[in-house]
Amino acid sequence: MRTIDHIKNNENGENNMKIKGEDKKALWFENDSLYLIDQRKLPFSIEIIKATTVTEIAKIIKNMVVRGAPAIGATAAYGMVIGQNKAEKTANILKKTRPTAYDLFYAIDYMLDQINQNNDALFAAEQYVENMINQCKSIGIHGNKLIKNNMSILTHCNAGALATVDWGTALAPFRIAHQEGKQIFVYADETRPRLQGLLTSWELSQEKIPHAVIADNAAGYYMKKGDIDMVITGADRIAKNGDAANKIGTYEKAVLAKENNIPFYIAAPSSTFDTTINSGKDIIIEQRESQELLKANGHRIMPSKTPVKNPAFDVTPHRYITGFITEKGIKKR
Amino acid sequence: MRTIDHIKNNENGENNMKIKGEDKKALWFENDSLYLIDQRKLPFSIEIIKATTVTEIAKIIKNMVVRGAPAIGATAAYGMVIGQNKAEKTANILKKTRPTAYDLFYAIDYMLDQINQNNDALFAAEQYVENMINQCKSIGIHGNKLIKNNMSILTHCNAGALATVDWGTALAPFRIAHQEGKQIFVYADETRPRLQGLLTSWELSQEKIPHAVIADNAAGYYMKKGDIDMVITGADRIAKNGDAANKIGTYEKAVLAKENNIPFYIAAPSSTFDTTINSGKDIIIEQRESQELLKANGHRIMPSKTPVKNPAFDVTPHRYITGFITEKGIKKR
């Protein structure tokens, strides 16, 4: 795994995430290697990481070079391409990287199946990713129907192109609405501890969508003030009953939205729906290392001995969720 | 205004906030000067600031060298001592420093009254502060009655000795409970943007009270999980109907507490109750500069051009507040 300064140009630049004016994707596969934008470095610098082994792919997922359930799934799919000769072993290694995002397991099982059927692994992975990107665009088209002119919408964490290779889930409707000329304003929770709100801000800036980053504490203030018309977030895993795991803090925003009669939508492709579990109780919540809280953008912001607890996700019970925006349409609850 | 390394020893060390084993207060007046612990530097370093003019006192309040409604009131009272020869002018300057904390206005009006009656200004200020400290200790004694053995309690921001000269408001019951030998665990919201949760952690560490700092996003997770038995916060201003302004994010925690059937108490002395306003609608919410969000512990954590909004306080409607812990007892709603 190494950082390279090479930035790949996408052949079909149209509608892809922009990086300083050029159209890019969050990750791509080329000459037996996976290239990814290092999301830990954004928005301060754009660095491309190259990975060529299964160990490197596992590390990339674990260290959050790549994050966002669909993008993790795509990374794992390419990891299966790299490790196709020992497919079962590769699957086991990759499944141990992070416990919450369902797309990870979905993508690995899909690839295992394809490899066991002797289908071309790279072709299968490319199809998986292409399908995901198309699903995200469909999410954007369906989600856009919920957005009226002059709406202000809150989002939490980053469920944009970076989290999904392209288009995003929660951010896809904003992109379509903006392209259609609707005036919208996005409130982006900064999303401590890892400040993924900055990734959202970076993506929205590229698209020239008006927005403001706010402290996670301020979302309730703006909801009560009547400044937020709708909330849209992504999800990492959705149980059969509609309970949804997503970045820590999502549950707080959902409760506050309900209390203030604000519709709360979750945008996610089919690969995020886990039909093997009945409710959110069965979703494993990843506890991450204390360093994430003690630092921000690489800087120490708390003394190293500060006792901390750092759950990475929470589960929003289905009763707080107005509906799901999927590639198939809007599923009201 | 200058930073000095002098650390004053308090004559009656008993029960005072500890600094590296020595007992200290958040601020004290000596030889016509006000000395304060620079709270912007904690918990990384303990620096004492000395102020000798009204302009310096105003700057200290505005820049948040001192914060917490009661401590701001105490600082303003000493500011009135320094500026007693031009009392009306001093009052006007000091009242313009911060709009939300009621203690600021309460203390200034109290001092104006004393000065107009030709009472000794320093004596009046010392009495004001001594009274406040005693009120805080009483809050601790009353609040302790709500705390059962093995309880876990959430607090937001810092309503400890640093915010009140000594004892604290929300933290006073924890100190009394701990001294009585009750096993308690405190969840301290980190409280972005300024991370005052670190001040709470620092104070709790001095008192050896078990605790953990959590991202503001994680409070809901622990509430839903059943790990939090009670919430106690301070307040900056409380209206006649019980609506309470406090650090941004307090409203979120109050809504989440209600949703999870967790009692939510506000601890505050009489000087925080504003009998001139009927409801929270009349409380001015301070919007602070974007730098507070863009930086943490002095480090840049967001690109300087990130668009941000930064309200410093929110108002929690009285219906979310189980009761008030004051020096007179517990006022259930």
XYZ file of C-alpha atoms in Angstrom:
666
model
C 0.000 0.000 0.000
C 1.456 3.328 -0.932
C 0.325 6.852 -1.465
C 0.780 8.049 -5.008
C 0.050 11.434 -6.472
C -1.459 9.986 -9.603
C -5.065 11.055 -10.117
C -6.979 8.969 -12.587
C -9.215 10.606 -15.148
C -12.521 8.885 -15.530
C -13.423 8.121 -19.157
C -17.028 9.159 -18.794
C -16.612 12.254 -16.666
C -20.251 13.219 -16.772
C -21.917 13.494 -13.371
C -18.979 12.071 -11.471
C -17.662 13.565 -8.242
C -15.465 16.530 -9.074
C -11.940 16.961 -7.766
C -10.672 20.466 -8.442
C -12.739 20.637 -11.599
C -11.861 17.177 -12.915
C -14.353 14.351 -12.613
C -13.262 11.517 -10.349
C -14.561 8.528 -8.458
C -13.800 7.573 -4.855
C -12.017 4.395 -6.009
C -11.183 2.498 -9.188
C -9.413 -0.713 -10.265
C -6.641 -0.705 -12.869
C -3.729 -3.068 -13.742
C -4.469 -5.479 -10.872
C -4.438 -2.642 -8.327
C -7.097 -0.736 -6.412
C -6.717 3.044 -6.297
C -8.614 5.054 -3.666
C -8.836 8.648 -2.550
C -7.463 8.639 1.019
C -10.538 9.942 2.841
C -8.574 10.485 6.038
C -6.659 13.280 4.302
C -9.636 15.089 2.808
C -10.545 17.923 2.680
C -7.031 19.183 3.403
C -5.266 17.230 0.668
C -6.183 14.832 -2.112
C -3.978 11.773 -1.928
C -4.434 8.551 -3.864
C -3.642 5.232 -2.202
C -2.725 2.157 -4.270
C -3.350 -1.353 -2.895
C -2.267 -4.605 -4.516
C -2.702 -7.297 -1.828
C -5.587 -8.620 0.271
C -3.748 -7.560 3.453
C -3.545 -4.019 2.125
C -7.228 -4.008 1.193
C -8.149 -5.220 4.693
C -6.020 -2.481 6.257
C -7.596 0.173 4.023
C -11.080 -0.797 5.182
C -10.066 -1.070 8.848
C -8.181 2.246 8.910
C -10.982 4.081 7.143
C -8.975 5.140 4.090
C -12.333 4.220 2.578
C -15.614 4.501 4.532
C -19.316 4.456 3.811
C -21.116 1.133 3.540
C -21.433 0.988 -0.294
C -17.817 2.078 -0.888
C -16.625 -0.495 1.653
C -18.601 -3.090 -0.322
C -16.954 -2.000 -3.574
C -13.500 -2.123 -1.977
C -14.184 -5.634 -0.678
C -15.403 -6.734 -4.129
C -12.089 -5.631 -5.657
C -10.286 -7.263 -2.737
C -11.936 -10.538 -3.762
C -10.600 -9.995 -7.290
C -7.078 -9.608 -5.914
C -7.494 -12.647 -3.655
C -9.596 -14.802 -6.001
C -7.120 -17.703 -6.003
C -7.750 -18.190 -2.280
C -11.311 -16.935 -2.353
C -12.556 -18.464 0.945
C -9.497 -17.267 2.847
C -9.775 -13.784 1.303
C -13.449 -13.650 2.237
C -12.625 -14.519 5.845
C -9.935 -11.864 6.096
C -12.098 -9.141 4.578
C -15.175 -10.011 6.655
C -13.200 -9.374 9.825
C -12.336 -5.770 8.981
C -15.480 -3.989 10.194
C -18.620 -5.460 11.733
C -21.465 -3.016 11.062
C -21.674 -2.202 7.328
C -23.827 -4.859 5.649
C -22.580 -4.055 2.144
C -19.216 -5.532 3.150
C -20.717 -8.981 3.717
C -23.133 -8.641 0.811
C -20.327 -7.821 -1.655
C -18.028 -10.580 -0.390
C -20.758 -13.237 -0.595
C -21.726 -12.047 -4.070
C -18.110 -12.297 -5.223
C -17.620 -15.719 -3.578
C -20.650 -16.934 -5.449
C -19.359 -15.559 -8.756
C -15.893 -17.025 -8.238
C -17.352 -20.417 -7.250
C -19.360 -20.357 -10.485
C -16.074 -19.744 -12.357
C -17.268 -16.379 -13.596
C -14.650 -13.721 -14.311
C -13.963 -12.060 -10.937
C -12.956 -8.664 -12.278
C -15.970 -8.525 -14.565
C -18.206 -9.452 -11.630
C -16.679 -6.745 -9.403
C -16.966 -4.107 -12.113
C -20.591 -5.077 -12.610
C -21.211 -4.908 -8.865
C -19.774 -1.406 -8.701
C -21.486 -0.201 -11.859
C -24.769 -1.518 -10.553
C -24.191 0.286 -7.254
C -23.464 3.568 -9.003
C -26.628 3.195 -11.070
C -28.587 2.419 -7.921
C -27.214 5.575 -6.305
C -28.264 7.677 -9.275
C -31.734 6.125 -9.049
C -31.816 6.982 -5.338
C -31.056 10.557 -6.360
C -33.872 10.625 -8.895
C -36.412 9.180 -6.451
C -35.193 11.274 -3.496
C -35.388 14.432 -5.581
C -39.178 14.020 -5.693
C -39.251 14.749 -1.946
C -37.312 17.992 -2.336
C -39.236 21.203 -2.896
C -37.755 24.497 -3.932
C -36.193 26.495 -1.045
C -35.974 23.509 1.264
C -33.314 23.225 3.950
C -32.199 19.667 4.582
C -30.039 18.207 7.340
C -27.640 15.339 6.739
C -25.360 13.472 9.128
C -21.933 11.986 8.372
C -21.016 11.569 4.698
C -23.282 9.534 2.462
C -21.973 11.097 -0.712
C -19.932 9.978 -3.699
C -16.965 9.255 -1.432
C -19.066 6.751 0.513
C -20.501 5.056 -2.567
C -17.903 5.372 -5.366
C -20.148 7.913 -7.085
C -23.400 9.901 -6.665
C -23.845 8.977 -3.029
C -26.997 7.891 -1.255
C -28.212 10.729 1.007
C -26.422 13.320 -1.143
C -27.646 11.984 -4.514
C -31.086 13.666 -4.206
C -29.335 16.982 -3.396
C -27.232 16.691 -6.555
C -30.234 15.958 -8.768
C -32.312 18.719 -7.150
C -29.455 21.201 -7.594
C -28.924 20.171 -11.226
C -32.637 20.730 -11.830
C -32.248 24.276 -10.564
C -33.998 23.887 -7.225
C -32.746 26.221 -4.487
C -31.708 24.097 -1.530
C -29.629 24.610 1.598
C -27.887 21.731 3.339
C -27.028 21.625 7.055
C -24.133 19.181 7.448
C -23.480 17.844 10.958
C -19.719 17.872 11.501
C -20.096 14.297 12.807
C -17.599 13.823 15.583
C -15.440 11.987 16.247
C -14.129 11.682 12.674
C -15.697 14.829 11.212
C -17.076 13.176 8.088
C -19.251 16.289 7.759
C -16.161 17.836 6.197
C -16.307 15.244 3.416
C -19.933 16.219 2.861
C -18.964 19.902 2.829
C -16.147 19.161 0.369
C -18.491 17.305 -1.987
C -21.194 19.981 -1.737
C -18.587 22.676 -2.457
C -17.515 20.796 -5.608
C -21.152 20.800 -6.706
C -21.634 24.428 -5.602
C -24.564 23.440 -3.361
C -25.133 26.079 -0.612
C -24.535 24.588 2.828
C -23.140 25.081 6.328
C -21.297 22.720 8.643
C -22.689 22.801 12.173
C -21.633 21.231 15.463
C -23.587 18.023 16.063
C -25.042 19.838 19.082
C -26.648 22.501 16.888
C -28.927 20.293 14.764
C -31.687 20.317 17.403
C -31.465 24.100 17.689
C -32.098 24.544 13.959
C -34.874 21.922 13.948
C -36.740 23.628 16.791
C -36.229 27.012 15.126
C -38.061 25.693 12.049
C -35.018 26.012 9.798
C -34.856 22.344 8.769
C -37.554 20.883 6.494
C -36.274 17.331 6.108
C -33.468 15.015 7.228
C -31.788 12.524 4.879
C -28.976 10.222 6.006
C -27.403 7.032 4.698
C -27.282 3.709 6.539
C -24.753 0.966 7.163
C -27.227 -1.859 7.735
C -31.015 -2.051 7.720
C -32.859 -4.898 9.457
C -36.050 -6.557 8.174
C -38.248 -4.447 10.472
C -36.656 -1.210 9.236
C -34.335 -0.519 12.184
C -31.260 1.144 10.685
C -27.664 1.296 11.857
C -25.766 4.383 10.800
C -22.987 6.660 12.038
C -23.161 7.471 15.743
C -25.532 10.412 16.313
C -28.045 9.424 13.639
C -30.413 8.136 16.332
C -30.224 11.524 18.101
C -31.171 13.379 14.902
C -34.023 10.957 14.196
C -35.539 11.445 17.664
C -35.193 15.220 17.327
C -36.750 15.151 13.857
C -39.760 13.212 15.130
C -40.138 15.575 18.098
C -40.205 18.516 15.691
C -42.430 16.830 13.067
C -39.686 16.830 10.463
C -39.627 13.920 7.956
C -36.606 11.674 8.448
C -35.520 9.585 5.434
C -32.805 7.011 4.995
C -31.270 6.652 1.534
C -29.676 3.272 0.788
C -29.302 0.740 -2.027
C -30.637 -2.829 -1.734
C -27.205 -4.078 -0.672
C -27.645 -2.323 2.691
C -30.817 -4.238 3.584
C -29.956 -7.306 5.641
C -32.818 -9.753 5.223
C -31.216 -12.221 7.633
C -31.906 -10.167 10.765
C -35.265 -9.213 12.161
C -34.420 -6.073 14.096
C -31.697 -3.655 15.070
C -30.980 -5.698 18.195
C -29.024 -8.117 15.992
C -26.741 -5.444 14.559
C -23.233 -5.429 16.020
C -22.081 -1.930 16.938
C -18.385 -1.366 16.365
C -16.504 0.236 19.258
C -13.513 2.076 17.834
C -10.251 3.157 19.451
C -10.096 6.143 21.799
C -7.594 7.941 19.550
C -10.456 8.860 17.237
C -11.952 11.013 19.974
C -8.652 12.302 21.352
C -7.614 13.640 17.955
C -9.203 15.649 15.161
C -7.615 16.046 11.745
C -4.506 14.389 13.179
C -4.131 16.967 15.962
C -4.335 16.096 19.632
C -7.379 17.850 21.073
C -7.701 15.925 24.356
C -5.013 14.832 26.836
C -3.954 11.254 26.075
C -5.125 10.026 29.488
C -8.691 11.294 29.064
C -11.024 8.346 29.674
C -13.285 8.007 26.630
C -15.861 5.692 25.093
C -16.246 5.615 21.327
C -19.135 3.694 19.778
C -18.970 4.198 16.001
C -22.612 3.544 15.113
C -26.072 3.579 16.626
C -29.370 1.990 15.647
C -32.379 4.130 14.812
C -35.593 2.190 15.536
C -37.937 2.086 12.555
C -40.623 4.157 14.283
C -38.457 7.272 13.812
C -37.941 6.680 10.096
C -40.454 8.297 7.729
C -39.300 6.222 4.787
C -36.465 4.693 2.796
C -35.200 6.069 -0.486
C -33.904 3.097 -2.493
C -33.104 2.548 -6.159
C -36.621 1.150 -6.538
C -38.425 4.200 -5.187
C -39.589 5.590 -1.880
C -40.752 3.044 0.638
C -42.887 4.838 3.228
C -43.190 3.202 6.577
C -4.070 41.548 31.114
C -1.177 39.181 31.339
C -0.554 35.534 31.943
C 1.370 34.844 35.128
C 2.520 31.546 36.469
C 1.572 32.457 40.028
C -0.932 30.034 41.524
C -2.736 31.295 44.595
C -3.235 29.050 47.552
C -6.659 29.295 49.038
C -6.662 29.860 52.801
C -9.476 27.436 53.476
C -8.512 24.664 51.090
C -11.224 22.306 52.219
C -13.606 21.206 49.502
C -12.181 23.557 46.924
C -11.384 22.529 43.356
C -8.034 20.787 43.312
C -5.204 21.732 40.970
C -2.507 19.068 40.956
C -3.303 18.257 44.560
C -3.514 21.850 45.794
C -6.903 23.418 46.448
C -7.763 26.314 44.186
C -10.654 28.422 42.960
C -11.460 29.373 39.360
C -10.851 33.060 40.137
C -9.934 35.357 43.051
C -9.391 39.067 43.746
C -6.192 40.367 45.396
C -4.409 43.726 45.514
C -6.879 45.450 43.158
C -6.442 42.720 40.555
C -8.543 39.782 39.392
C -6.721 36.480 38.922
C -8.331 33.717 36.855
C -7.414 30.273 35.615
C -7.304 30.622 31.814
C -9.965 28.068 30.926
C -9.020 28.144 27.237
C -5.710 26.502 28.148
C -7.113 23.730 30.349
C -6.697 20.792 30.555
C -3.372 21.003 28.709
C -1.839 23.680 30.917
C -2.756 25.675 33.993
C -2.146 29.349 33.357
C -3.252 32.215 35.551
C -4.415 35.458 33.949
C -4.266 38.777 35.838
C -6.624 41.630 34.966
C -6.511 45.161 36.393
C -8.777 47.259 34.145
C -12.432 47.161 33.105
C -11.376 46.733 29.464
C -9.356 43.679 30.423
C -12.261 42.228 32.408
C -14.594 42.726 29.430
C -12.107 41.007 27.131
C -11.733 38.094 29.545
C -15.479 37.489 29.536
C -15.825 37.914 25.778
C -12.857 35.645 24.928
C -14.006 32.960 27.343
C -10.932 33.005 29.586
C -13.765 32.571 32.080
C -17.056 30.853 31.179
C -20.053 29.438 32.967
C -22.883 31.761 33.972
C -22.071 32.014 37.731
C -18.323 32.515 37.146
C -19.090 35.188 34.542
C -21.274 36.867 37.193
C -18.421 36.752 39.723
C -15.969 38.171 37.177
C -18.371 41.002 36.375
C -18.828 41.738 40.097
C -15.069 42.174 40.487
C -15.052 44.199 37.277
C -17.494 46.578 38.972
C -15.060 46.875 41.893
C -12.273 47.862 39.494
C -14.528 50.319 37.657
C -16.533 51.578 40.672
C -15.572 55.233 40.124
C -17.410 55.194 36.813
C -19.965 52.592 37.852
C -22.637 53.277 35.208
C -20.097 53.293 32.388
C -18.468 50.113 33.718
C -21.860 48.429 33.912
C -22.584 49.320 30.275
C -19.243 47.991 29.071
C -19.559 44.722 30.976
C -23.190 44.127 29.983
C -22.181 44.162 26.328
C -19.711 41.279 26.638
C -22.059 38.294 26.302
C -25.833 38.277 25.861
C -27.099 34.940 27.187
C -25.836 34.348 30.761
C -28.273 35.995 33.167
C -25.822 35.995 36.075
C -23.814 38.618 34.218
C -26.683 41.130 34.348
C -27.755 40.025 37.809
C -24.274 40.574 39.273
C -23.776 43.936 37.558
C -27.148 45.259 38.748
C -26.464 43.998 42.258
C -23.104 45.778 42.298
C -24.551 48.985 40.818
C -27.112 49.010 43.597
C -24.458 48.468 46.271
C -22.207 51.181 44.831
C -25.139 53.614 44.551
C -25.865 52.952 48.237
C -22.238 53.836 48.986
C -21.534 50.360 50.276
C -17.975 49.067 50.017
C -17.725 47.621 46.490
C -15.063 45.027 47.250
C -16.935 43.820 50.315
C -20.130 43.559 48.242
C -18.371 41.581 45.501
C -16.733 39.238 47.999
C -20.115 38.671 49.602
C -21.701 38.047 46.214
C -19.091 35.411 45.390
C -19.140 33.818 48.848
C -22.910 33.604 48.653
C -22.666 31.982 45.231
C -20.178 29.394 46.475
C -22.455 28.572 49.412
C -25.409 28.301 47.042
C -23.436 25.876 44.893
C -22.595 23.734 47.899
C -26.295 23.719 48.828
C -27.127 22.675 45.257
C -24.714 19.790 45.775
C -26.371 18.749 49.017
C -29.881 18.891 47.531
C -28.869 17.268 44.237
C -27.125 14.442 46.050
C -30.554 13.303 47.314
C -31.433 12.363 43.725
C -28.331 10.216 43.308
C -28.538 6.543 44.207
C -25.613 4.197 44.535
C -24.307 2.820 41.181
C -26.026 5.487 39.119
C -24.630 6.656 35.792
C -25.311 10.315 35.093
C -24.844 12.349 31.917
C -23.753 15.972 31.964
C -23.246 18.434 29.129
C -20.657 21.233 28.924
C -18.940 22.219 32.183
C -21.055 23.301 35.115
C -18.333 22.611 37.651
C -16.124 24.646 39.970
C -14.537 26.355 36.953
C -17.927 27.655 35.897
C -18.939 28.835 39.370
C -15.724 29.788 41.242
C -16.135 26.644 43.366
C -18.267 23.504 43.816
C -20.123 23.923 40.543
C -23.819 23.537 39.876
C -24.392 20.314 37.894
C -21.152 18.813 39.230
C -21.748 19.740 42.892
C -24.136 16.795 43.514
C -21.528 14.430 42.001
C -18.881 15.739 44.413
C -21.124 15.344 47.444
C -22.283 11.871 46.340
C -18.684 10.798 45.754
C -17.546 12.176 49.125
C -20.359 10.219 50.744
C -18.961 7.054 49.196
C -21.646 6.487 46.570
C -20.432 4.677 43.444
C -21.272 6.864 40.473
C -20.182 7.035 36.842
C -20.371 10.257 34.849
C -20.779 10.475 31.079
C -19.364 13.844 29.993
C -20.391 15.099 26.543
C -17.293 16.548 24.899
C -19.453 19.583 24.011
C -18.299 20.856 20.648
C -17.375 23.348 19.492
C -15.301 24.388 22.528
C -14.955 20.976 24.174
C -15.884 22.120 27.674
C -16.423 18.443 28.441
C -12.640 18.376 28.886
C -12.991 20.840 31.763
C -15.569 18.527 33.308
C -13.243 15.563 32.805
C -10.374 17.530 34.348
C -12.444 18.422 37.416
C -13.768 14.882 37.819
C -10.214 13.535 37.541
C -9.116 15.866 40.347
C -11.925 14.454 42.477
C -11.206 10.885 41.326
C -14.799 10.453 40.129
C -15.045 7.670 37.507
C -16.158 9.042 34.152
C -15.787 8.936 30.377
C -15.845 11.679 27.784
C -18.073 10.821 24.820
C -18.781 12.471 21.483
C -21.941 14.560 21.703
C -23.370 12.133 19.146
C -23.021 9.187 21.542
C -25.254 10.411 24.388
C -28.409 9.112 22.696
C -26.780 5.726 22.107
C -26.041 5.306 25.824
C -29.495 6.572 26.818
C -31.261 4.090 24.562
C -28.951 1.322 25.759
C -30.158 1.973 29.331
C -26.719 3.071 30.546
C -27.758 6.527 31.720
C -30.006 6.920 34.787
C -30.213 10.699 34.997
C -29.068 13.876 33.254
C -27.926 16.986 35.148
C -26.754 20.144 33.385
C -26.293 23.758 34.376
C -28.072 26.727 32.801
C -27.182 30.215 31.630
C -30.628 31.757 32.004
C -33.971 30.403 33.150
C -37.243 32.145 32.241
C -40.294 32.450 34.520
C -42.023 29.482 32.852
C -38.966 27.257 33.343
C -37.558 27.373 29.808
C -33.785 27.197 30.216
C -30.953 28.439 28.014
C -27.754 26.457 28.244
C -24.802 25.425 26.085
C -25.730 24.359 22.551
C -26.770 20.706 22.536
C -28.544 20.760 25.900
C -31.911 20.803 24.122
C -30.909 17.677 22.171
C -30.018 15.806 25.368
C -33.254 16.909 27.052
C -35.407 15.628 24.176
C -33.487 12.341 24.145
C -33.822 11.987 27.917
C -37.594 12.466 27.716
C -37.848 9.971 24.853
C -35.990 7.420 26.975
C -37.821 8.217 30.243
C -34.669 9.499 31.914
C -35.046 12.326 34.470
C -33.487 15.582 33.245
C -32.495 18.114 35.919
C -31.061 21.585 35.690
C -28.855 22.762 38.568
C -28.609 26.525 39.019
C -28.461 29.169 41.742
C -31.128 31.893 42.084
C -28.977 34.340 40.142
C -29.658 32.337 36.949
C -33.459 32.758 37.178
C -34.559 35.767 35.164
C -37.903 36.872 36.572
C -38.235 39.614 33.960
C -38.925 37.250 31.059
C -41.863 34.919 30.668
C -40.446 32.285 28.359
C -37.400 31.115 26.455
C -38.530 33.062 23.394
C -37.189 36.207 25.072
C -33.689 34.785 25.583
C -31.093 36.102 23.150
C -28.948 33.305 21.703
C -25.365 34.334 21.109
C -23.947 33.447 17.681
C -20.199 33.074 18.029
C -17.426 33.313 15.446
C -16.786 30.495 12.979
C -13.227 30.015 14.259
C -14.643 28.159 17.256
C -15.876 25.408 14.960
C -12.912 25.488 12.576
C -10.460 24.900 15.410
C -10.179 22.607 18.424
C -7.634 23.114 21.168
C -6.042 25.788 18.966
C -5.508 23.412 16.048
C -7.130 23.885 12.662
C -9.479 20.963 12.101
C -11.518 22.361 9.199
C -10.376 24.290 6.089
C -10.674 28.034 6.741
C -13.212 28.481 3.933
C -15.649 25.889 5.309
C -19.047 27.604 5.619
C -20.232 27.183 9.222
C -22.948 28.352 11.589
C -22.181 28.515 15.298
C -24.989 29.194 17.772
C -23.503 29.042 21.292
C -26.666 28.222 23.251
C -30.082 26.700 22.842
C -33.288 26.874 24.856
C -34.770 23.758 26.414
C -38.547 24.168 26.799
C -39.733 23.530 30.367
C -41.725 20.434 29.365
C -38.469 18.499 28.964
C -37.149 19.483 32.399
C -37.974 17.144 35.291
C -36.930 19.688 37.892
C -34.512 22.367 39.036
C -31.871 21.822 41.681
C -31.360 25.180 43.409
C -29.783 26.247 46.689
C -33.279 26.125 48.200
C -34.006 22.523 47.254
C -35.446 20.589 44.349
C -38.231 22.272 42.453
C -40.100 19.575 40.514
C -42.025 20.725 37.488
